[in-house]
PDB file of C-alpha atoms in Angstrom:
ATOM      1  CA  MET L   1       0.000   0.000   0.000  1.00 42.00           C
ATOM      2  CA  LEU L   2       2.848   2.390   0.741  1.00 42.00           C
ATOM      3  CA  VAL L   3       4.224   2.190  -2.788  1.00 45.00           C
ATOM      4  CA  ALA L   4       1.108   3.719  -4.364  1.00 45.00           C
ATOM      5  CA  SER L   5       1.263   6.748  -2.105  1.00 44.00           C
ATOM      6  CA  LEU L   6       4.967   7.148  -2.657  1.00 46.00           C
ATOM      7  CA  CYS L   7       4.515   7.126  -6.400  1.00 50.00           C
ATOM      8  CA  ILE L   8       2.121  10.043  -6.479  1.00 48.00           C
ATOM      9  CA  ILE L   9       4.590  12.722  -5.410  1.00 46.00           C
ATOM     10  CA  TRP L  10       7.034  11.746  -8.095  1.00 50.00           C
ATOM     11  CA  VAL L  11       4.363  11.708 -10.770  1.00 52.00           C
ATOM     12  CA  PHE L  12       3.817  15.340  -9.785  1.00 48.00           C
ATOM     13  CA  CYS L  13       7.541  16.017 -10.008  1.00 49.00           C
ATOM     14  CA  PHE L  14       7.915  14.509 -13.466  1.00 50.00           C
ATOM     15  CA  ASN L  15       4.960  16.542 -14.692  1.00 48.00           C
ATOM     16  CA  LEU L  16       6.785  19.616 -13.458  1.00 48.00           C
ATOM     17  CA  LEU L  17       9.777  18.655 -15.556  1.00 46.00           C
ATOM     18  CA  ALA L  18       7.678  18.337 -18.704  1.00 44.00           C
ATOM     19  CA  GLU L  19       8.318  21.988 -19.601  1.00 45.00           C
ATOM     20  CA  PRO L  20      11.691  23.791 -19.535  1.00 44.00           C
ATOM     21  CA  ILE L  21      11.962  25.843 -16.354  1.00 45.00           C
ATOM     22  CA  ASP L  22      14.468  28.592 -15.644  1.00 47.00           C
ATOM     23  CA  GLU L  23      15.677  27.804 -12.126  1.00 46.00           C
ATOM     24  CA  PHE L  24      17.046  31.312 -11.495  1.00 44.00           C
ATOM     25  CA  GLU L  25      13.769  32.890 -12.514  1.00 43.00           C
ATOM     26  CA  LEU L  26      11.776  30.499 -10.361  1.00 46.00           C
ATOM     27  CA  GLU L  27      13.859  31.042  -7.256  1.00 46.00           C
ATOM     28  CA  PHE L  28      14.095  34.806  -7.422  1.00 44.00           C
ATOM     29  CA  THR L  29      10.825  35.948  -8.981  1.00 42.00           C
ATOM     30  CA  GLN L  30       8.148  33.520  -7.885  1.00 47.00           C
ATOM     31  CA  GLU L  31       9.448  33.167  -4.350  1.00 47.00           C
ATOM     32  CA  LYS L  32       8.013  36.597  -3.492  1.00 50.00           C
ATOM     33  CA  VAL L  33       4.478  35.809  -4.628  1.00 81.00           C
ATOM     34  CA  ILE L  34       3.948  32.238  -3.407  1.00 93.00           C
ATOM     35  CA  CYS L  35       2.123  32.050  -0.086  1.00 95.00           C
ATOM     36  CA  ASP L  36       4.359  29.876   2.074  1.00 96.00           C
ATOM     37  CA  PRO L  37       3.689  30.390   5.800  1.00 96.00           C
ATOM     38  CA  LEU L  38       4.577  26.743   6.479  1.00 97.00           C
ATOM     39  CA  GLU L  39       8.046  26.838   4.919  1.00 97.00           C
ATOM     40  CA  ASN L  40       9.858  25.215   7.847  1.00 97.00           C
ATOM     41  CA  TYR L  41       7.417  22.305   7.911  1.00 98.00           C
ATOM     42  CA  ASN L  42       7.427  22.087   4.120  1.00 98.00           C
ATOM     43  CA  ARG L  43      11.215  21.861   4.001  1.00 98.00           C
ATOM     44  CA  PHE L  44      11.212  19.057   6.551  1.00 98.00           C
ATOM     45  CA  MET L  45       8.561  17.127   4.641  1.00 98.00           C
ATOM     46  CA  THR L  46      10.387  17.635   1.342  1.00 97.00           C
ATOM     47  CA  SER L  47      13.522  16.109   2.870  1.00 97.00           C
ATOM     48  CA  PHE L  48      11.484  13.189   4.193  1.00 97.00           C
ATOM     49  CA  ASN L  49       9.807  12.549   0.846  1.00 95.00           C
ATOM     50  CA  ASP L  50      13.136  12.877  -0.936  1.00 95.00           C
ATOM     51  CA  GLY L  51      14.696  10.206   1.242  1.00 94.00           C
ATOM     52  CA  VAL L  52      11.773   7.859   0.696  1.00 92.00           C
ATOM     53  CA  TYR L  53      12.140   8.213  -3.050  1.00 91.00           C
ATOM     54  CA  ILE L  54      15.904   7.723  -3.152  1.00 91.00           C
ATOM     55  CA  TYR L  55      16.020   4.719  -0.841  1.00 93.00           C
ATOM     56  CA  ALA L  56      12.671   3.018  -1.500  1.00 93.00           C
ATOM     57  CA  LEU L  57      10.726   4.021  -4.566  1.00 91.00           C
ATOM     58  CA  ASN L  58      13.455   4.556  -7.146  1.00 92.00           C
ATOM     59  CA  PRO L  59      14.992   1.084  -6.666  1.00 95.00           C
ATOM     60  CA  ILE L  60      11.543  -0.493  -7.074  1.00 96.00           C
ATOM     61  CA  ALA L  61      10.843   1.501 -10.238  1.00 96.00           C
ATOM     62  CA  LYS L  62      14.242   0.597 -11.680  1.00 96.00           C
ATOM     63  CA  GLY L  63      13.613  -3.077 -10.988  1.00 97.00           C
ATOM     64  CA  TYR L  64      10.267  -2.935 -12.770  1.00 98.00           C
ATOM     65  CA  GLU L  65      11.842  -1.049 -15.672  1.00 97.00           C
ATOM     66  CA  ALA L  66      14.459  -3.774 -16.022  1.00 97.00           C
ATOM     67  CA  ILE L  67      11.975  -6.635 -16.328  1.00 98.00           C
ATOM     68  CA  ALA L  68       9.111  -4.976 -18.254  1.00 97.00           C
ATOM     69  CA  PRO L  69       9.718  -4.037 -21.927  1.00 97.00           C
ATOM     70  CA  LYS L  70       9.054  -0.414 -22.825  1.00 97.00           C
ATOM     71  CA  SER L  71       6.381  -1.423 -25.347  1.00 97.00           C
ATOM     72  CA  PHE L  72       4.483  -3.227 -22.595  1.00 98.00           C
ATOM     73  CA  ARG L  73       4.798  -0.325 -20.167  1.00 98.00           C
ATOM     74  CA  SER L  74       3.635   2.102 -22.873  1.00 98.00           C
ATOM     75  CA  GLY L  75       0.546  -0.005 -23.499  1.00 98.00           C
ATOM     76  CA  ILE L  76      -0.241  -0.071 -19.788  1.00 98.00           C
ATOM     77  CA  SER L  77       0.191   3.705 -19.625  1.00 98.00           C
ATOM     78  CA  ASN L  78      -2.228   4.144 -22.530  1.00 98.00           C
ATOM     79  CA  VAL L  79      -4.829   1.943 -20.829  1.00 98.00           C
ATOM     80  CA  PHE L  80      -4.733   4.009 -17.643  1.00 98.00           C
ATOM     81  CA  THR L  81      -4.882   7.261 -19.626  1.00 98.00           C
ATOM     82  CA  ASN L  82      -7.998   5.945 -21.331  1.00 98.00           C
ATOM     83  CA  LEU L  83      -9.566   4.937 -18.015  1.00 97.00           C
ATOM     84  CA  LEU L  84      -9.119   8.478 -16.681  1.00 98.00           C
ATOM     85  CA  PHE L  85     -11.278   9.891 -19.481  1.00 98.00           C
ATOM     86  CA  PRO L  86     -14.098  10.874 -17.043  1.00 98.00           C
ATOM     87  CA  LEU L  87     -11.778  13.116 -15.018  1.00 98.00           C
ATOM     88  CA  ARG L  88     -10.620  15.037 -18.073  1.00 98.00           C
ATOM     89  CA  PHE L  89     -14.040  15.135 -19.757  1.00 98.00           C
ATOM     90  CA  ILE L  90     -15.879  16.403 -16.675  1.00 98.00           C
ATOM     91  CA  ASN L  91     -13.358  19.149 -15.971  1.00 98.00           C
ATOM     92  CA  THR L  92     -13.012  20.376 -19.557  1.00 98.00           C
ATOM     93  CA  THR L  93     -16.816  20.587 -19.652  1.00 98.00           C
ATOM     94  CA  LEU L  94     -17.065  22.382 -16.300  1.00 98.00           C
ATOM     95  CA  GLN L  95     -14.534  24.930 -17.563  1.00 98.00           C
ATOM     96  CA  GLY L  96     -16.488  25.506 -20.774  1.00 98.00           C
ATOM     97  CA  LYS L  97     -13.696  24.104 -22.943  1.00 97.00           C
ATOM     98  CA  PHE L  98     -16.114  22.222 -25.144  1.00 98.00           C
ATOM     99  CA  SER L  99     -13.677  21.632 -28.001  1.00 98.00           C
ATOM    100  CA  HIS L 100     -11.401  19.906 -25.499  1.00 98.00           C
ATOM    101  CA  SER L 101     -14.355  17.904 -24.208  1.00 98.00           C
ATOM    102  CA  PHE L 102     -15.060  16.771 -27.761  1.00 98.00           C
ATOM    103  CA  ASP L 103     -11.392  15.799 -28.172  1.00 98.00           C
ATOM    104  CA  GLU L 104     -11.572  13.722 -25.004  1.00 98.00           C
ATOM    105  CA  LEU L 105     -14.780  11.988 -26.074  1.00 98.00           C
ATOM    106  CA  THR L 106     -13.335  11.237 -29.507  1.00 98.00           C
ATOM    107  CA  ARG L 107     -10.136   9.891 -27.991  1.00 98.00           C
ATOM    108  CA  PHE L 108     -12.049   7.652 -25.605  1.00 98.00           C
ATOM    109  CA  LEU L 109     -14.320   6.173 -28.281  1.00 98.00           C
ATOM    110  CA  LEU L 110     -11.511   5.536 -30.761  1.00 98.00           C
ATOM    111  CA  ASN L 111      -8.966   4.242 -28.285  1.00 98.00           C
ATOM    112  CA  SER L 112     -11.506   2.033 -26.513  1.00 98.00           C
ATOM    113  CA  THR L 113     -12.500   0.337 -29.777  1.00 98.00           C
ATOM    114  CA  VAL L 114      -9.886   0.563 -32.520  1.00 97.00           C
ATOM    115  CA  GLY L 115      -7.178   0.997 -29.891  1.00 97.00           C
ATOM    116  CA  LEU L 116      -8.115  -2.263 -28.165  1.00 97.00           C
ATOM    117  CA  ALA L 117      -9.412  -1.055 -24.796  1.00 96.00           C
ATOM    118  CA  GLY L 118      -6.971   1.831 -24.805  1.00 97.00           C
ATOM    119  CA  TRP L 119      -3.799  -0.218 -25.298  1.00 98.00           C
ATOM    120  CA  ASN L 120      -2.983   1.849 -28.397  1.00 98.00           C
ATOM    121  CA  ASP L 121      -3.358   5.626 -28.581  1.00 98.00           C
ATOM    122  CA  VAL L 122      -4.914   5.606 -32.044  1.00 98.00           C
ATOM    123  CA  ALA L 123      -6.402   9.089 -31.690  1.00 98.00           C
ATOM    124  CA  GLY L 124      -3.104  10.634 -30.695  1.00 97.00           C
ATOM    125  CA  GLU L 125      -0.771   8.774 -33.023  1.00 97.00           C
ATOM    126  CA  TYR L 126      -2.836   8.821 -36.206  1.00 96.00           C
ATOM    127  CA  LEU L 127      -5.222  11.765 -35.825  1.00 97.00           C
ATOM    128  CA  ASN L 128      -3.067  13.990 -33.604  1.00 97.00           C
ATOM    129  CA  ILE L 129      -5.889  14.387 -31.082  1.00 97.00           C
ATOM    130  CA  LYS L 130      -4.028  15.002 -27.845  1.00 96.00           C
ATOM    131  CA  LYS L 131      -5.339  14.565 -24.329  1.00 96.00           C
ATOM    132  CA  HIS L 132      -6.008  17.652 -22.219  1.00 96.00           C
ATOM    133  CA  SER L 133      -4.713  17.391 -18.663  1.00 94.00           C
ATOM    134  CA  GLU L 134      -7.484  18.714 -16.430  1.00 96.00           C
ATOM    135  CA  ASP L 135      -8.513  18.075 -12.832  1.00 98.00           C
ATOM    136  CA  PHE L 136     -10.755  19.643 -10.212  1.00 98.00           C
ATOM    137  CA  GLY L 137      -7.948  21.770  -8.785  1.00 98.00           C
ATOM    138  CA  GLN L 138      -7.560  23.382 -12.199  1.00 98.00           C
ATOM    139  CA  THR L 139     -11.315  23.861 -12.473  1.00 98.00           C
ATOM    140  CA  LEU L 140     -11.361  25.700  -9.140  1.00 98.00           C
ATOM    141  CA  GLY L 141      -8.489  27.864 -10.363  1.00 98.00           C
ATOM    142  CA  HIS L 142     -10.298  28.503 -13.651  1.00 97.00           C
ATOM    143  CA  TYR L 143     -13.121  30.129 -11.694  1.00 97.00           C
ATOM    144  CA  GLY L 144     -10.788  32.399  -9.791  1.00 96.00           C
ATOM    145  CA  ILE L 145     -10.155  30.470  -6.599  1.00 97.00           C
ATOM    146  CA  GLY L 146      -6.616  31.227  -5.471  1.00 96.00           C
ATOM    147  CA  SER L 147      -4.072  28.566  -4.665  1.00 96.00           C
ATOM    148  CA  GLY L 148      -3.821  29.459  -0.986  1.00 96.00           C
ATOM    149  CA  ALA L 149      -0.837  28.379   1.071  1.00 98.00           C
ATOM    150  CA  HIS L 150       1.684  25.985  -0.412  1.00 98.00           C
ATOM    151  CA  ILE L 151       1.690  22.686   1.473  1.00 98.00           C
ATOM    152  CA  VAL L 152       3.972  19.667   1.125  1.00 97.00           C
ATOM    153  CA  LEU L 153       1.943  16.609   2.048  1.00 94.00           C
ATOM    154  CA  PRO L 154       3.530  13.538   3.627  1.00 90.00           C
ATOM    155  CA  ILE L 155       4.231  11.100   0.803  1.00 83.00           C
ATOM    156  CA  LEU L 156       1.892  12.948  -1.609  1.00 85.00           C
ATOM    157  CA  GLY L 157       4.295  15.874  -1.956  1.00 91.00           C
ATOM    158  CA  PRO L 158       3.833  19.420  -3.343  1.00 96.00           C
ATOM    159  CA  SER L 159       0.312  20.841  -3.221  1.00 97.00           C
ATOM    160  CA  ASN L 160      -1.665  23.841  -2.023  1.00 97.00           C
ATOM    161  CA  VAL L 161      -4.966  24.462  -0.273  1.00 98.00           C
ATOM    162  CA  ARG L 162      -6.973  24.699  -3.499  1.00 98.00           C
ATOM    163  CA  ASP L 163      -5.549  21.516  -4.976  1.00 98.00           C
ATOM    164  CA  ILE L 164      -6.109  19.589  -1.742  1.00 97.00           C
ATOM    165  CA  PHE L 165      -9.827  20.366  -2.037  1.00 97.00           C
ATOM    166  CA  GLY L 166      -9.640  19.384  -5.703  1.00 97.00           C
ATOM    167  CA  LEU L 167      -8.308  15.940  -4.817  1.00 96.00           C
ATOM    168  CA  THR L 168     -11.738  15.007  -3.472  1.00 95.00           C
ATOM    169  CA  GLY L 169     -13.342  15.592  -6.856  1.00 97.00           C
ATOM    170  CA  ASP L 170     -10.486  13.798  -8.586  1.00 97.00           C
ATOM    171  CA  TYR L 171     -11.088  10.757  -6.418  1.00 96.00           C
ATOM    172  CA  PHE L 172     -14.765  10.464  -7.321  1.00 97.00           C
ATOM    173  CA  ALA L 173     -14.110  11.075 -11.041  1.00 97.00           C
ATOM    174  CA  ASN L 174     -11.545   8.273 -11.188  1.00 97.00           C
ATOM    175  CA  PRO L 175     -13.217   4.967 -12.182  1.00 97.00           C
ATOM    176  CA  ILE L 176     -10.520   3.017 -10.357  1.00 97.00           C
ATOM    177  CA  SER L 177     -11.804   4.461  -7.070  1.00 96.00           C
ATOM    178  CA  TYR L 178     -14.945   2.354  -7.455  1.00 96.00           C
ATOM    179  CA  VAL L 179     -13.152  -0.984  -7.667  1.00 96.00           C
ATOM    180  CA  ASP L 180     -14.271  -3.170  -4.772  1.00 94.00           C
ATOM    181  CA  PRO L 181     -12.762  -4.129  -2.384  1.00 94.00           C
ATOM    182  CA  SER L 182     -10.818  -0.925  -1.771  1.00 93.00           C
ATOM    183  CA  ILE L 183      -7.548  -2.822  -1.384  1.00 95.00           C
ATOM    184  CA  ASP L 184      -7.841  -3.850  -5.038  1.00 96.00           C
ATOM    185  CA  SER L 185      -8.449  -0.245  -6.044  1.00 95.00           C
ATOM    186  CA  PHE L 186      -5.359   0.792  -4.110  1.00 93.00           C
ATOM    187  CA  ALA L 187      -3.302  -1.967  -5.724  1.00 95.00           C
ATOM    188  CA  ILE L 188      -4.339  -0.860  -9.217  1.00 96.00           C
ATOM    189  CA  LYS L 189      -3.393   2.742  -8.446  1.00 93.00           C
ATOM    190  CA  THR L 190      -0.089   1.485  -7.067  1.00 90.00           C
ATOM    191  CA  TYR L 191       0.684  -0.248 -10.319  1.00 95.00           C
ATOM    192  CA  GLU L 192      -0.472   2.719 -12.413  1.00 96.00           C
ATOM    193  CA  ASN L 193       1.899   5.113 -10.672  1.00 91.00           C
ATOM    194  CA  LEU L 194       4.784   2.665 -10.563  1.00 94.00           C
ATOM    195  CA  ASN L 195       4.402   2.113 -14.296  1.00 97.00           C
ATOM    196  CA  THR L 196       4.492   5.871 -14.877  1.00 95.00           C
ATOM    197  CA  LEU L 197       7.634   6.261 -12.794  1.00 93.00           C
ATOM    198  CA  SER L 198       9.417   3.530 -14.718  1.00 95.00           C
ATOM    199  CA  PHE L 199       9.774   5.972 -17.627  1.00 96.00           C
ATOM    200  CA  HIS L 200      11.529   8.567 -15.451  1.00 93.00           C
ATOM    201  CA  THR L 201      13.909   6.730 -13.131  1.00 90.00           C
ATOM    202  CA  LYS L 202      16.881   8.981 -13.942  1.00 90.00           C
ATOM    203  CA  GLU L 203      15.209  12.375 -14.225  1.00 90.00           C
ATOM    204  CA  TYR L 204      14.705  13.112 -10.539  1.00 87.00           C
ATOM    205  CA  GLU L 205      18.250  12.107  -9.627  1.00 88.00           C
ATOM    206  CA  GLN L 206      19.601  14.392 -12.348  1.00 90.00           C
ATOM    207  CA  MET L 207      17.425  17.246 -11.127  1.00 90.00           C
ATOM    208  CA  ARG L 208      18.717  16.838  -7.551  1.00 90.00           C
ATOM    209  CA  LYS L 209      22.271  17.300  -8.795  1.00 90.00           C
ATOM    210  CA  GLU L 210      21.509  20.472 -10.710  1.00 92.00           C
ATOM    211  CA  VAL L 211      19.250  22.531  -8.445  1.00 93.00           C
ATOM    212  CA  ILE L 212      20.562  24.836  -5.740  1.00 93.00           C
ATOM    213  CA  ASP L 213      17.660  24.366  -3.330  1.00 96.00           C
ATOM    214  CA  LEU L 214      15.489  21.279  -3.859  1.00 95.00           C
ATOM    215  CA  TYR L 215      12.541  22.583  -1.845  1.00 97.00           C
ATOM    216  CA  ILE L 216      12.426  25.974  -3.574  1.00 96.00           C
ATOM    217  CA  PHE L 217      12.735  24.339  -6.972  1.00 96.00           C
ATOM    218  CA  LEU L 218       9.932  21.835  -6.362  1.00 96.00           C
ATOM    219  CA  ARG L 219       7.695  24.442  -4.759  1.00 96.00           C
ATOM    220  CA  ASN L 220       8.117  27.017  -7.504  1.00 96.00           C
ATOM    221  CA  SER L 221       7.961  24.395 -10.235  1.00 94.00           C
ATOM    222  CA  TYR L 222       4.723  22.996  -8.860  1.00 96.00           C
ATOM    223  CA  GLU L 223       3.017  26.370  -8.529  1.00 96.00           C
ATOM    224  CA  SER L 224       4.306  27.538 -11.912  1.00 95.00           C
ATOM    225  CA  ARG L 225       3.140  24.393 -13.665  1.00 95.00           C
ATOM    226  CA  ARG L 226      -0.294  24.501 -12.029  1.00 96.00           C
ATOM    227  CA  ASN L 227      -0.769  28.160 -12.945  1.00 95.00           C
ATOM    228  CA  ALA L 228       0.228  27.433 -16.540  1.00 94.00           C
ATOM    229  CA  LEU L 229      -2.259  24.565 -16.779  1.00 95.00           C
ATOM    230  CA  ILE L 230      -5.055  26.731 -15.384  1.00 95.00           C
ATOM    231  CA  LYS L 231      -4.375  29.438 -17.980  1.00 92.00           C
ATOM    232  CA  GLU L 232      -4.408  27.031 -20.935  1.00 83.00           C
TER     233      GLU L 232
END
């Protein structure tokens, strides 16, 4: 059960690394505008989460990467992306992004049928219909709700007050949450996140070597990435 929770923080981190980020700009411009009254606690929790990743999660992800072919892991990733269609569809619709909602519906129908239950991303590869990353935290931000204080959650990692409230909606919009018994649901989410991490086993370690202040980098990267997604 622990592995699933551990995975989530690093999925966040790898999403942060998806776009080039100027570390100097992040540290010296955004630091003044991010609400961070819990910095001492947040730094402690970042160090704790960092240690858990380095000594527990990364070795597990590397082991899985070594035994599972990339083609297999890519197929698994596509299946989970397809399963999370409701989360993206609901939030694009709530935000009035109806063209994105149509993209998501088209992707789901094509990938669920021609793509063999989502194993192949037919819509993306052949029709260039890309998924739109949306969640309830972004929807709240879309309607002007501020991020509130930055909070580093135990195991779950970087977040803020708004996104913590959004996690409740995300839970109910995720079909995997309804798998019964709950231990099976948790196991599936464990595997989903571990599979995702297997594509990024070296990225976090490289980032740790390059940044001046790990906490500041992760904090600013998280808030910057979330703000960018909300403005899309």
